[in-house]
CSV table of C-alpha atoms in Angstrom, one decimal:
chain,number,residue,atom,x,y,z
E,1262,MET,CA,13.4,-48.7,35.7
E,1263,ALA,CA,12.1,-45.9,33.5
E,1264,ARG,CA,15.5,-45.6,32.0
E,1265,SER,CA,15.6,-49.3,31.1
E,1266,LYS,CA,12.1,-49.0,29.6
E,1267,ASN,CA,13.2,-46.1,27.5
E,1268,LYS,CA,16.2,-48.1,26.4
E,1269,THR,CA,13.9,-50.9,25.3
E,1270,ILE,CA,11.8,-48.5,23.3
E,1271,ARG,CA,14.8,-47.0,21.7
E,1272,ALA,CA,16.1,-50.5,20.8
E,1273,ARG,CA,12.8,-51.5,19.4
E,1274,TYR,CA,12.7,-48.2,17.4
E,1275,ASP,CA,16.2,-48.8,16.0
E,1276,ALA,CA,15.3,-52.4,15.2
E,1277,PHE,CA,12.2,-51.3,13.3
E,1278,LEU,CA,14.2,-48.8,11.2
E,1279,GLU,CA,16.7,-51.5,10.5
E,1280,GLU,CA,14.1,-54.0,9.5
E,1281,HIS,CA,11.8,-51.6,7.5
E,1282,PRO,CA,14.0,-49.1,5.8
E,1283,ILE,CA,11.4,-48.1,3.2
E,1284,ALA,CA,8.8,-47.4,5.9
E,1285,ALA,CA,11.4,-45.3,7.8
E,1286,ASP,CA,12.1,-43.2,4.6
E,1287,ALA,CA,8.4,-42.8,4.0
E,1288,LEU,CA,8.0,-41.6,7.6
E,1289,VAL,CA,10.7,-39.0,7.2
E,1290,CYS,CA,9.2,-37.8,3.9
E,1291,ALA,CA,5.6,-37.5,5.3
E,1292,SER,CA,6.8,-35.8,8.5
E,1293,VAL,CA,8.7,-33.1,6.6
E,1294,ALA,CA,5.8,-32.6,4.1
E,1295,ALA,CA,3.3,-32.4,7.0
E,1296,ALA,CA,5.4,-30.0,9.0
E,1297,LEU,CA,6.1,-27.6,6.1
E,1298,THR,CA,2.4,-27.7,5.0
E,1299,ALA,CA,1.2,-27.0,8.5
E,1300,ILE,CA,3.5,-24.0,8.8
E,1301,PHE,CA,2.4,-22.7,5.4
E,1302,LEU,CA,-1.3,-23.1,6.1
E,1303,PHE,CA,-1.0,-21.5,9.5
E,1304,VAL,CA,1.0,-18.5,8.2
E,1305,THR,CA,-1.2,-18.0,5.2
E,1306,PHE,CA,-4.7,-18.8,6.3
E,1307,SER,CA,-5.0,-18.8,10.1
E,1308,GLY,CA,-5.8,-15.1,10.5
E,1309,PHE,CA,-2.8,-14.9,12.8
E,1310,GLY,CA,-1.9,-11.2,13.0
E,1311,SER,CA,-5.3,-10.1,11.4
E,1312,SER,CA,-6.6,-6.6,11.8
E,1313,ALA,CA,-7.4,-5.3,15.3
E,1314,GLU,CA,-11.0,-4.4,16.2
E,1315,PHE,CA,-11.7,-0.8,16.9
E,1316,ILE,CA,-11.9,0.0,20.6
E,1317,TYR,CA,-13.2,3.2,22.0
E,1318,ASN,CA,-11.1,3.4,25.2
E,1319,GLN,CA,-8.0,4.5,23.2
E,1320,PHE,CA,-9.7,7.8,22.6
X,1045,MET,CA,24.5,-44.5,10.1
X,1046,GLU,CA,25.8,-46.0,6.9
X,1047,ALA,CA,26.4,-43.9,3.9
X,1048,HIS,CA,23.7,-45.4,1.7
X,1049,THR,CA,21.1,-45.1,4.5
X,1050,LEU,CA,22.1,-41.5,5.0
X,1051,HIS,CA,21.6,-40.8,1.2
X,1052,ARG,CA,18.2,-42.5,1.3
X,1053,ARG,CA,17.1,-40.4,4.3
X,1054,LEU,CA,18.3,-37.2,2.6
X,1055,GLY,CA,16.3,-38.2,-0.5
X,1056,ALA,CA,13.2,-38.8,1.7
X,1057,LEU,CA,13.7,-35.3,3.3
X,1058,LEU,CA,14.0,-33.7,-0.2
X,1059,ALA,CA,10.9,-35.6,-1.3
X,1060,GLY,CA,9.0,-34.2,1.7
X,1061,ILE,CA,10.1,-30.7,0.8
X,1062,GLY,CA,9.0,-31.4,-2.8
X,1063,ILE,CA,5.5,-32.5,-1.7
X,1064,ALA,CA,5.1,-29.4,0.5
X,1065,ILE,CA,6.1,-27.2,-2.5
X,1066,CYS,CA,3.5,-29.1,-4.7
X,1067,ILE,CA,0.9,-28.3,-2.0
X,1068,VAL,CA,1.8,-24.6,-2.1
X,1069,VAL,CA,1.7,-24.5,-5.9
X,1070,ALA,CA,-1.7,-26.4,-6.0
X,1071,THR,CA,-3.1,-23.9,-3.4
X,1072,SER,CA,-1.9,-21.1,-5.6
X,1073,LEU,CA,-3.6,-22.6,-8.7
X,1074,ILE,CA,-6.9,-23.1,-6.8
X,1075,LEU,CA,-7.3,-19.6,-5.4
X,1076,PRO,CA,-8.6,-16.9,-7.7
X,1077,ARG,CA,-6.2,-14.1,-8.6
X,1078,GLN,CA,-6.5,-10.8,-6.7
X,1079,ASP,CA,-7.9,-8.9,-9.6
X,1080,VAL,CA,-10.9,-11.2,-10.2
X,1081,TYR,CA,-14.2,-9.5,-9.7
X,1082,ASP,CA,-17.8,-9.3,-10.9
X,1083,ASP,CA,-18.3,-6.2,-13.1
X,1084,SER,CA,-21.9,-6.0,-12.2
X,1085,MET,CA,-21.0,-5.4,-8.5
X,1086,ASP,CA,-19.6,-2.5,-6.6
X,1087,TYR,CA,-17.0,-3.3,-4.0
X,1088,GLY,CA,-16.0,0.3,-3.2
X,1089,TYR,CA,-18.0,0.5,0.0
X,1090,VAL,CA,-17.0,-2.9,1.4
X,1091,TYR,CA,-15.1,-2.5,4.7
X,1092,SER,CA,-12.3,-5.0,4.2
X,1093,GLY,CA,-8.6,-5.2,5.2
X,1094,ALA,CA,-7.9,-7.6,2.3
X,1095,LYS,CA,-9.5,-5.2,-0.2
X,1096,SER,CA,-7.6,-2.3,1.3
X,1097,SER,CA,-4.3,-4.1,0.9
X,1098,SER,CA,-4.8,-5.4,-2.6
X,1099,VAL,CA,-3.5,-3.1,-5.3
X,1100,ASP,CA,-4.7,-5.4,-8.0
X,1101,PHE,CA,-8.3,-5.7,-6.7
X,1102,ILE,CA,-8.6,-1.9,-6.1
X,1103,HIS,CA,-7.3,-1.0,-9.5
X,1104,ALA,CA,-9.5,-3.6,-11.2
X,1105,ASN,CA,-12.5,-1.8,-9.6
X,1106,LEU,CA,-11.5,1.8,-10.3
X,1107,THR,CA,-13.4,3.7,-13.0
X,1108,ASP,CA,-12.9,7.1,-14.5
X,1109,GLU,CA,-15.6,8.4,-12.1
X,1110,THR,CA,-14.1,6.8,-8.9
X,1111,LEU,CA,-12.5,8.8,-6.1
X,1112,LEU,CA,-10.1,6.9,-3.9
X,1113,VAL,CA,-11.0,7.8,-0.2
X,1114,LEU,CA,-8.5,6.8,2.5
X,1115,GLY,CA,-9.8,6.5,6.0
X,1116,SER,CA,-10.1,4.2,8.9
X,1117,SER,CA,-12.8,3.0,11.4
X,1118,GLU,CA,-15.5,5.5,10.2
X,1119,PHE,CA,-15.9,3.1,7.2
X,1120,SER,CA,-17.0,0.3,9.5
X,1121,THR,CA,-20.2,2.2,10.6
X,1122,PRO,CA,-23.2,-0.1,9.8
X,1123,ALA,CA,-26.2,1.3,7.9
X,1124,ARG,CA,-28.6,0.1,10.5
X,1125,LEU,CA,-27.1,2.7,12.9
X,1126,VAL,CA,-26.4,5.4,10.4
X,1127,PRO,CA,-28.4,5.0,7.1
X,1128,GLN,CA,-26.4,7.9,5.7
X,1129,ILE,CA,-23.1,6.0,5.2
X,1130,PRO,CA,-21.5,6.2,1.7
X,1131,ALA,CA,-22.7,2.6,0.8
X,1132,LYS,CA,-26.3,3.9,1.1
X,1133,THR,CA,-25.9,7.4,-0.2
X,1134,PHE,CA,-23.7,6.7,-3.2
X,1135,GLY,CA,-24.0,2.9,-3.4
X,1136,THR,CA,-27.7,2.8,-4.1
X,1137,HIS,CA,-28.0,5.9,-6.4
X,1138,ASN,CA,-26.2,6.7,-9.6
X,1139,TYR,CA,-24.9,10.2,-8.9
X,1140,GLY,CA,-22.2,10.0,-11.6
X,1141,ALA,CA,-19.5,9.5,-8.9
X,1142,ARG,CA,-18.3,6.4,-7.3
X,1143,PHE,CA,-16.0,6.0,-4.2
X,1144,MET,CA,-13.4,3.4,-3.3
X,1145,LEU,CA,-13.2,3.4,0.5
X,1146,VAL,CA,-9.8,2.1,1.5
X,1147,GLY,CA,-8.6,1.6,5.1
X,1148,GLU,CA,-9.6,-0.1,8.4
X,1149,ALA,CA,-9.5,0.8,12.1
X,1150,PHE,CA,-6.1,2.1,13.2
X,1151,ASP,CA,-4.9,3.0,9.7
X,1152,GLN,CA,-3.1,6.3,10.1
X,1153,SER,CA,-1.0,8.6,8.0
X,1154,LEU,CA,1.9,6.2,7.7
X,1155,TRP,CA,-0.3,3.4,6.4
X,1156,ASP,CA,-2.1,6.0,4.2
X,1157,THR,CA,1.2,7.2,2.8
X,1158,ILE,CA,2.2,3.7,1.8
X,1159,ALA,CA,-1.2,2.9,0.4
X,1160,LEU,CA,-1.3,6.1,-1.7
X,1161,GLY,CA,2.2,5.5,-3.0
X,1162,ALA,CA,1.3,1.9,-3.9
X,1163,LEU,CA,-2.0,2.8,-5.6
X,1164,ALA,CA,-0.6,5.9,-7.4
X,1165,LYS,CA,2.1,3.9,-9.1
X,1166,GLU,CA,-0.4,3.0,-11.9
X,1167,GLY,CA,-2.1,6.4,-11.6
X,1168,LEU,CA,-5.4,7.3,-10.0
X,1169,PRO,CA,-8.7,8.5,-11.7
X,1170,LYS,CA,-8.5,12.3,-12.2
X,1171,ASP,CA,-5.2,12.2,-10.2
X,1172,LYS,CA,-7.2,12.8,-7.0
X,1173,VAL,CA,-7.4,11.3,-3.5
X,1174,ALA,CA,-9.3,12.1,-0.3
X,1175,LEU,CA,-8.0,11.4,3.2
X,1176,ILE,CA,-10.1,11.4,6.3
X,1177,VAL,CA,-8.3,12.3,9.5
X,1178,GLY,CA,-9.5,12.7,13.1
X,1179,LEU,CA,-7.9,13.8,16.4
X,1180,GLY,CA,-7.8,10.1,17.5
X,1181,MET,CA,-4.9,9.7,15.1
X,1182,PHE,CA,-2.8,12.4,16.9
X,1183,THR,CA,-2.9,11.2,20.5
X,1184,ASP,CA,0.3,11.5,22.5
X,1185,GLY,CA,2.7,8.6,21.9
X,1186,GLY,CA,1.4,7.7,18.5
X,1187,LEU,CA,0.1,4.4,17.4
X,1188,ASP,CA,1.6,1.5,19.3
X,1189,ALA,CA,3.8,-1.0,17.4
X,1190,SER,CA,1.7,-4.1,18.1
X,1191,THR,CA,-1.4,-2.5,16.6
X,1192,PHE,CA,0.4,-1.1,13.6
X,1193,SER,CA,1.9,-4.6,12.9
X,1194,THR,CA,-1.6,-6.0,12.4
X,1195,ARG,CA,-2.3,-3.4,9.8
X,1196,PHE,CA,1.0,-3.4,7.9
X,1197,SER,CA,0.6,-4.7,4.3
X,1198,TYR,CA,3.7,-6.0,2.6
X,1199,THR,CA,1.9,-5.9,-0.8
X,1200,LEU,CA,1.2,-2.2,-0.4
X,1201,TYR,CA,4.7,-1.5,0.9
X,1202,ARG,CA,6.4,-3.4,-2.0
X,1203,GLU,CA,4.4,-1.4,-4.5
X,1204,PHE,CA,5.2,1.9,-2.7
X,1205,CYS,CA,8.9,1.2,-2.8
X,1206,SER,CA,8.8,0.4,-6.5
X,1207,ASN,CA,6.9,3.6,-7.5
X,1208,PRO,CA,9.5,5.5,-9.5
X,1209,ARG,CA,7.8,8.8,-8.9
X,1210,ILE,CA,8.5,8.8,-5.2
X,1211,PRO,CA,11.9,10.2,-4.4
X,1212,ARG,CA,14.3,7.7,-2.7
X,1213,ASP,CA,14.7,9.9,0.4
X,1214,VAL,CA,10.9,9.9,0.9
X,1215,VAL,CA,11.0,6.0,0.6
X,1216,ALA,CA,13.8,6.0,3.1
X,1217,LYS,CA,11.8,8.2,5.6
X,1218,ALA,CA,8.9,5.8,5.3
X,1219,GLN,CA,11.3,2.9,5.9
X,1220,ASP,CA,12.7,4.5,9.0
X,1221,ARG,CA,9.1,5.0,10.3
X,1222,LEU,CA,8.3,1.4,9.6
X,1223,SER,CA,11.3,0.3,11.7
X,1224,GLU,CA,10.2,2.6,14.5
X,1225,GLN,CA,6.8,1.0,14.3
X,1226,GLY,CA,8.3,-2.4,14.9
X,1227,ILE,CA,8.4,-3.8,11.3
X,1228,ASP,CA,11.5,-6.1,11.2
X,1229,GLU,CA,14.5,-5.2,9.2
X,1230,THR,CA,14.2,-8.3,6.9
X,1231,THR,CA,10.8,-7.2,5.8
X,1232,VAL,CA,11.7,-3.5,5.4
X,1233,ARG,CA,14.8,-4.3,3.3
X,1234,SER,CA,13.3,-7.0,1.1
X,1235,ALA,CA,10.9,-4.6,-0.7
X,1236,ALA,CA,13.9,-2.5,-1.8
X,1237,PRO,CA,16.5,-5.3,-2.2
X,1238,GLN,CA,20.2,-4.6,-2.1
X,1239,ASN,CA,21.4,-8.2,-2.4
X,1240,PRO,CA,20.2,-11.6,-3.6
X,1241,LEU,CA,19.1,-12.6,-0.1
X,1242,ASP,CA,16.8,-9.6,0.1
X,1243,ILE,CA,15.3,-10.7,-3.2
X,1244,ILE,CA,14.6,-14.2,-1.9
X,1245,ASP,CA,13.1,-12.7,1.3
X,1246,GLY,CA,10.9,-10.5,-0.8
X,1247,MET,CA,9.7,-13.4,-2.9
X,1248,VAL,CA,8.8,-15.5,0.2
X,1249,ILE,CA,7.1,-12.7,2.1
X,1250,GLY,CA,5.3,-11.4,-1.0
X,1251,GLY,CA,4.2,-14.9,-2.0
X,1252,ILE,CA,2.7,-15.6,1.4
X,1253,ASP,CA,1.0,-12.2,1.4
X,1254,ASP,CA,-0.4,-12.8,-2.1
X,1255,LEU,CA,-2.0,-16.1,-1.1
X,1256,ARG,CA,-3.4,-14.7,2.1
X,1257,LEU,CA,-5.0,-11.8,0.2
X,1258,ARG,CA,-6.4,-14.1,-2.5
X,1259,SER,CA,-7.9,-16.3,0.2
X,1260,GLN,CA,-9.4,-13.3,2.1
X,1261,LEU,CA,-10.7,-11.5,-1.0
X,1262,ASN,CA,-13.4,-14.2,-1.4
X,1263,GLU,CA,-15.2,-12.6,1.6
X,1264,THR,CA,-14.9,-9.1,0.0
X,1265,ARG,CA,-16.4,-10.4,-3.3
X,1266,ALA,CA,-19.3,-11.9,-1.4
X,1267,ALA,CA,-20.0,-8.5,0.3
X,1268,GLY,CA,-20.2,-6.4,-2.9
X,1269,ILE,CA,-23.4,-4.6,-3.7
X,1270,PRO,CA,-25.1,-4.4,-7.2
X,1271,LEU,CA,-23.9,-1.4,-9.2
X,1272,ALA,CA,-26.3,1.6,-8.9
X,1273,ALA,CA,-28.1,1.7,-12.3
X,1274,GLY,CA,-30.3,4.2,-14.1
X,1275,PRO,CA,-29.8,7.7,-15.3
X,1276,VAL,CA,-27.4,10.0,-13.5
X,1277,GLN,CA,-29.1,12.0,-10.8
X,1278,THR,CA,-28.0,15.1,-8.8
X,1279,PRO,CA,-28.0,14.6,-5.1
X,1280,ASP,CA,-30.6,16.7,-3.3
X,1281,TRP,CA,-28.4,17.6,-0.3
X,1282,ALA,CA,-31.2,19.5,1.5
X,1283,GLU,CA,-33.5,16.5,1.4
X,1284,LEU,CA,-30.7,14.1,2.4
X,1285,HIS,CA,-29.9,16.4,5.3
X,1286,ALA,CA,-33.5,16.5,6.4
X,1287,GLN,CA,-33.8,12.7,6.2
X,1288,ALA,CA,-30.6,12.4,8.2
X,1289,LEU,CA,-32.1,14.5,11.0
X,1290,ARG,CA,-35.3,12.4,10.9
X,1291,ASP,CA,-33.2,9.2,11.2
X,1292,ALA,CA,-31.1,10.7,14.0
X,1293,GLN,CA,-34.2,11.6,16.0
X,1294,ARG,CA,-35.4,7.9,15.6
X,1295,LEU,CA,-32.0,6.4,16.6
X,1296,SER,CA,-30.9,8.8,19.3
X,1297,THR,CA,-33.6,8.9,22.0
X,1298,ASN,CA,-32.1,7.9,25.3
X,1299,ASN,CA,-29.5,10.7,25.7
X,1300,ASP,CA,-29.1,14.4,25.2
X,1301,TRP,CA,-25.6,14.0,23.7
X,1302,GLY,CA,-27.1,13.4,20.3
X,1303,ILE,CA,-25.5,10.0,19.9
X,1304,GLU,CA,-26.8,6.6,19.0
X,1305,ASP,CA,-28.9,4.9,21.7
X,1306,ASP,CA,-27.1,1.6,22.0
X,1307,PHE,CA,-23.6,3.2,22.0
X,1308,TYR,CA,-24.7,5.5,24.8
X,1309,ALA,CA,-26.4,2.8,26.9
X,1310,SER,CA,-23.7,0.1,26.5
X,1311,GLN,CA,-20.4,2.1,26.2
X,1312,LEU,CA,-20.7,5.7,27.3
X,1313,GLU,CA,-23.2,5.9,30.1
X,1314,PRO,CA,-21.7,3.1,32.3
X,1315,ALA,CA,-18.2,4.7,32.0
X,1316,LEU,CA,-19.0,8.4,32.3
X,1317,GLU,CA,-18.2,8.7,36.0
X,1318,SER,CA,-14.8,7.0,35.8
X,1319,LEU,CA,-13.9,9.0,32.7
X,1320,LYS,CA,-14.3,12.4,34.3
X,1321,ASP,CA,-11.0,14.3,33.6
X,1322,ALA,CA,-9.3,10.9,32.8
X,1323,ARG,CA,-7.4,12.3,29.8
X,1324,ALA,CA,-6.5,15.7,31.2
X,1325,ASP,CA,-2.8,15.1,30.4
X,1326,GLU,CA,-3.4,14.7,26.6
X,1327,THR,CA,-1.6,17.3,24.5
X,1328,TYR,CA,-1.9,16.1,20.9
X,1329,THR,CA,1.7,17.2,20.4
X,1330,ASP,CA,3.9,14.3,21.3
X,1331,THR,CA,3.3,12.2,18.3
X,1332,PRO,CA,5.0,11.4,14.9
X,1333,GLU,CA,1.6,11.6,13.3
X,1334,TYR,CA,2.0,15.2,12.1
X,1335,ASP,CA,5.2,14.2,10.3
X,1336,ASP,CA,3.5,11.2,8.8
X,1337,LEU,CA,0.7,13.5,7.5
X,1338,GLU,CA,3.4,15.7,6.0
X,1339,LEU,CA,4.9,12.6,4.4
X,1340,PHE,CA,1.5,11.7,2.9
X,1341,LEU,CA,1.2,15.1,1.3
X,1342,THR,CA,4.7,14.9,0.0
X,1343,VAL,CA,3.9,11.6,-1.7
X,1344,CYS,CA,0.8,13.3,-3.2
X,1345,ASP,CA,3.0,16.1,-4.6
X,1346,SER,CA,5.6,13.6,-5.9
X,1347,CYS,CA,2.9,11.6,-7.7
X,1348,GLY,CA,1.0,14.5,-9.1
X,1349,ILE,CA,-2.0,13.6,-7.0
X,1350,LYS,CA,-4.4,16.3,-5.7
X,1351,PRO,CA,-5.5,15.6,-2.1
X,1352,LEU,CA,-8.7,16.6,-0.2
X,1353,VAL,CA,-8.1,16.3,3.5
X,1354,VAL,CA,-11.3,15.8,5.5
X,1355,ILE,CA,-11.0,16.7,9.2
X,1356,GLU,CA,-13.5,14.7,11.2
X,1357,PRO,CA,-14.4,16.3,14.6
X,1358,VAL,CA,-14.7,14.6,18.0
X,1359,LEU,CA,-17.7,15.0,20.3
X,1360,GLY,CA,-17.0,18.3,22.1
X,1361,LYS,CA,-19.1,17.6,25.1
X,1362,TYR,CA,-17.5,14.2,25.7
X,1363,TYR,CA,-13.9,15.6,25.3
X,1364,ASP,CA,-14.7,18.4,27.7
X,1365,HIS,CA,-15.9,15.7,30.2
X,1366,ILE,CA,-12.6,13.7,29.9
X,1367,GLY,CA,-10.5,16.8,30.4
X,1368,ILE,CA,-9.1,17.5,27.0
X,1369,SER,CA,-9.9,21.2,26.7
X,1370,LEU,CA,-11.3,23.0,23.6
X,1371,GLU,CA,-8.1,25.0,23.5
X,1372,THR,CA,-6.0,21.8,23.3
X,1373,ARG,CA,-8.2,20.4,20.6
X,1374,SER,CA,-8.3,23.6,18.6
X,1375,ALA,CA,-4.5,23.7,18.6
X,1376,ALA,CA,-4.3,20.2,17.2
X,1377,TYR,CA,-6.9,21.0,14.5
X,1378,GLN,CA,-4.8,24.1,13.7
X,1379,HIS,CA,-1.6,22.1,13.4
X,1380,ILE,CA,-3.4,19.7,11.0
X,1381,ARG,CA,-4.7,22.7,8.9
X,1382,SER,CA,-1.3,24.4,8.8
X,1383,ILE,CA,0.3,21.2,7.4
X,1384,VAL,CA,-2.3,20.8,4.7
X,1385,GLN,CA,-2.3,24.5,3.8
X,1386,SER,CA,1.5,24.3,3.3
X,1387,HIS,CA,0.8,22.2,0.2
X,1388,PRO,CA,-0.6,24.4,-2.5
X,1389,THR,CA,-2.6,21.7,-4.3
X,1390,ALA,CA,-4.1,20.3,-1.2
X,1391,GLN,CA,-7.7,21.1,-0.3
X,1392,LEU,CA,-9.4,21.0,3.1
X,1393,ALA,CA,-12.9,20.0,4.2
X,1394,ASP,CA,-12.7,21.1,7.8
X,1395,PHE,CA,-15.6,19.9,10.0
X,1396,SER,CA,-13.8,20.6,13.3
X,1397,ASP,CA,-16.3,23.4,14.1
X,1398,HIS,CA,-19.1,20.8,14.3
X,1399,GLU,CA,-17.8,19.3,17.6
X,1400,TYR,CA,-21.0,20.5,19.4
X,1401,ASP,CA,-23.5,19.8,16.6
X,1402,LYS,CA,-26.0,17.3,17.8
X,1403,HIS,CA,-26.2,14.3,15.5
X,1404,PHE,CA,-23.1,15.2,13.5
X,1405,LEU,CA,-21.4,12.2,15.1
X,1406,PHE,CA,-23.1,9.0,16.1
X,1407,ASP,CA,-20.6,8.2,18.8
X,1408,ILE,CA,-17.6,10.1,20.2
X,1409,VAL,CA,-15.4,10.1,17.1
X,1410,HIS,CA,-17.2,8.9,14.0
X,1411,PHE,CA,-19.4,10.8,11.5
X,1412,GLY,CA,-23.0,10.3,12.2
X,1413,TRP,CA,-26.3,11.1,10.4
X,1414,THR,CA,-25.7,14.8,9.4
X,1415,GLY,CA,-21.9,14.4,9.6
X,1416,TRP,CA,-21.8,11.8,6.9
X,1417,ILE,CA,-24.1,13.9,4.6
X,1418,ASP,CA,-21.8,16.9,5.0
X,1419,ALA,CA,-18.7,14.9,4.5
X,1420,GLU,CA,-20.2,13.2,1.4
X,1421,LYS,CA,-21.2,16.5,-0.1
X,1422,SER,CA,-17.5,17.6,0.1
X,1423,LEU,CA,-16.3,14.3,-1.3
X,1424,TYR,CA,-18.9,14.5,-4.1
X,1425,GLU,CA,-18.0,18.1,-5.0
X,1426,PHE,CA,-14.3,17.3,-5.0
X,1427,ALA,CA,-14.8,14.2,-7.1
X,1428,THR,CA,-17.0,16.0,-9.7
X,1429,GLU,CA,-15.3,19.4,-9.9
X,1430,GLY,CA,-14.3,20.2,-13.4
X,1431,LYS,CA,-16.4,17.4,-14.8
């Protein structure tokens, strides 16, 4: 049942790409730009790997 | 998929990459450069990792009368707890000497070596540097890799590698140590590239680090203090010391350890019982830190920089309590002294005999009220000697 539903979704997805090629291209372009931008913003500005706070118990 | 559809999708993918590149370029154009600063402000006393990693920002703010001081967590002490910190003593009076404090918590001799090599590439005022070291840097096992990785600065490391005055075998030693401290090979190699791939790696890692610093430096700029103005004065060290004692008596009232009230009540007192003899196995011998200190002094020699090494004591009574004997500590201090004294141009400001002086520290490891005044006197005399 679930498999048949998935198949239907896949068929509708393929049909959409077939019928709207420009929208599909735009989707690919936007996804790539968004993913790369998100990685860039995270690595550069998130503070990931920022300085450790001083803790006394190491001394 | 048909060939023309495939080509279109590939075009869309490339367009996506192009848009992302445009966003990176736009971000780069929006952020101020690292060397932008307000020349009416003093940023030397701002405690900041971004400042400490930015060669351009530090150099833009060095003057002929500035002494570069490398240290770590002691620079984070707030003035409300210790009104004698350098930002207050030197930042609010024109004593004819300014100080650029560089370093953050957990910066140790390897980080200091790289920072010095990077900053000395363009020369330092009067060819001098001061370095503050404490026993906490020399604990067995050395600094763990995960902590070191949070303090590693690619910008400093790249400048260090490109300093022509540092012998290549010294650079190689630093690279080996970075690898031991968990810095990945791609990063280590890219600052001293041996093939085109290393160059590309360096451009990407360096570019990201540049943008990160440019973004974070805005906070540093906001924390600057107005430059001390007026005629040049001579510090009255006796009066500064007397004031330090008065402040200490006001801020250390709930303990007979001579340390700050809140630290004692919230950190030390609740843990005292469980800490009894808890560190009895510490030897201060099983660490690469001594070799790193030697490496720092070697870079000083190579770059023609005269160093002052300031030895910060620990709180003797506390260290007795946790089981690290005076004998063990004395041996570690002596090891540090012997390394420094093996370099003829290096000077020592050794405060290790103040371990039992009340109010010299405000906690267990950091200069306090009278401690900062004594340390500042040695820094001031070193900065102004021969003036």
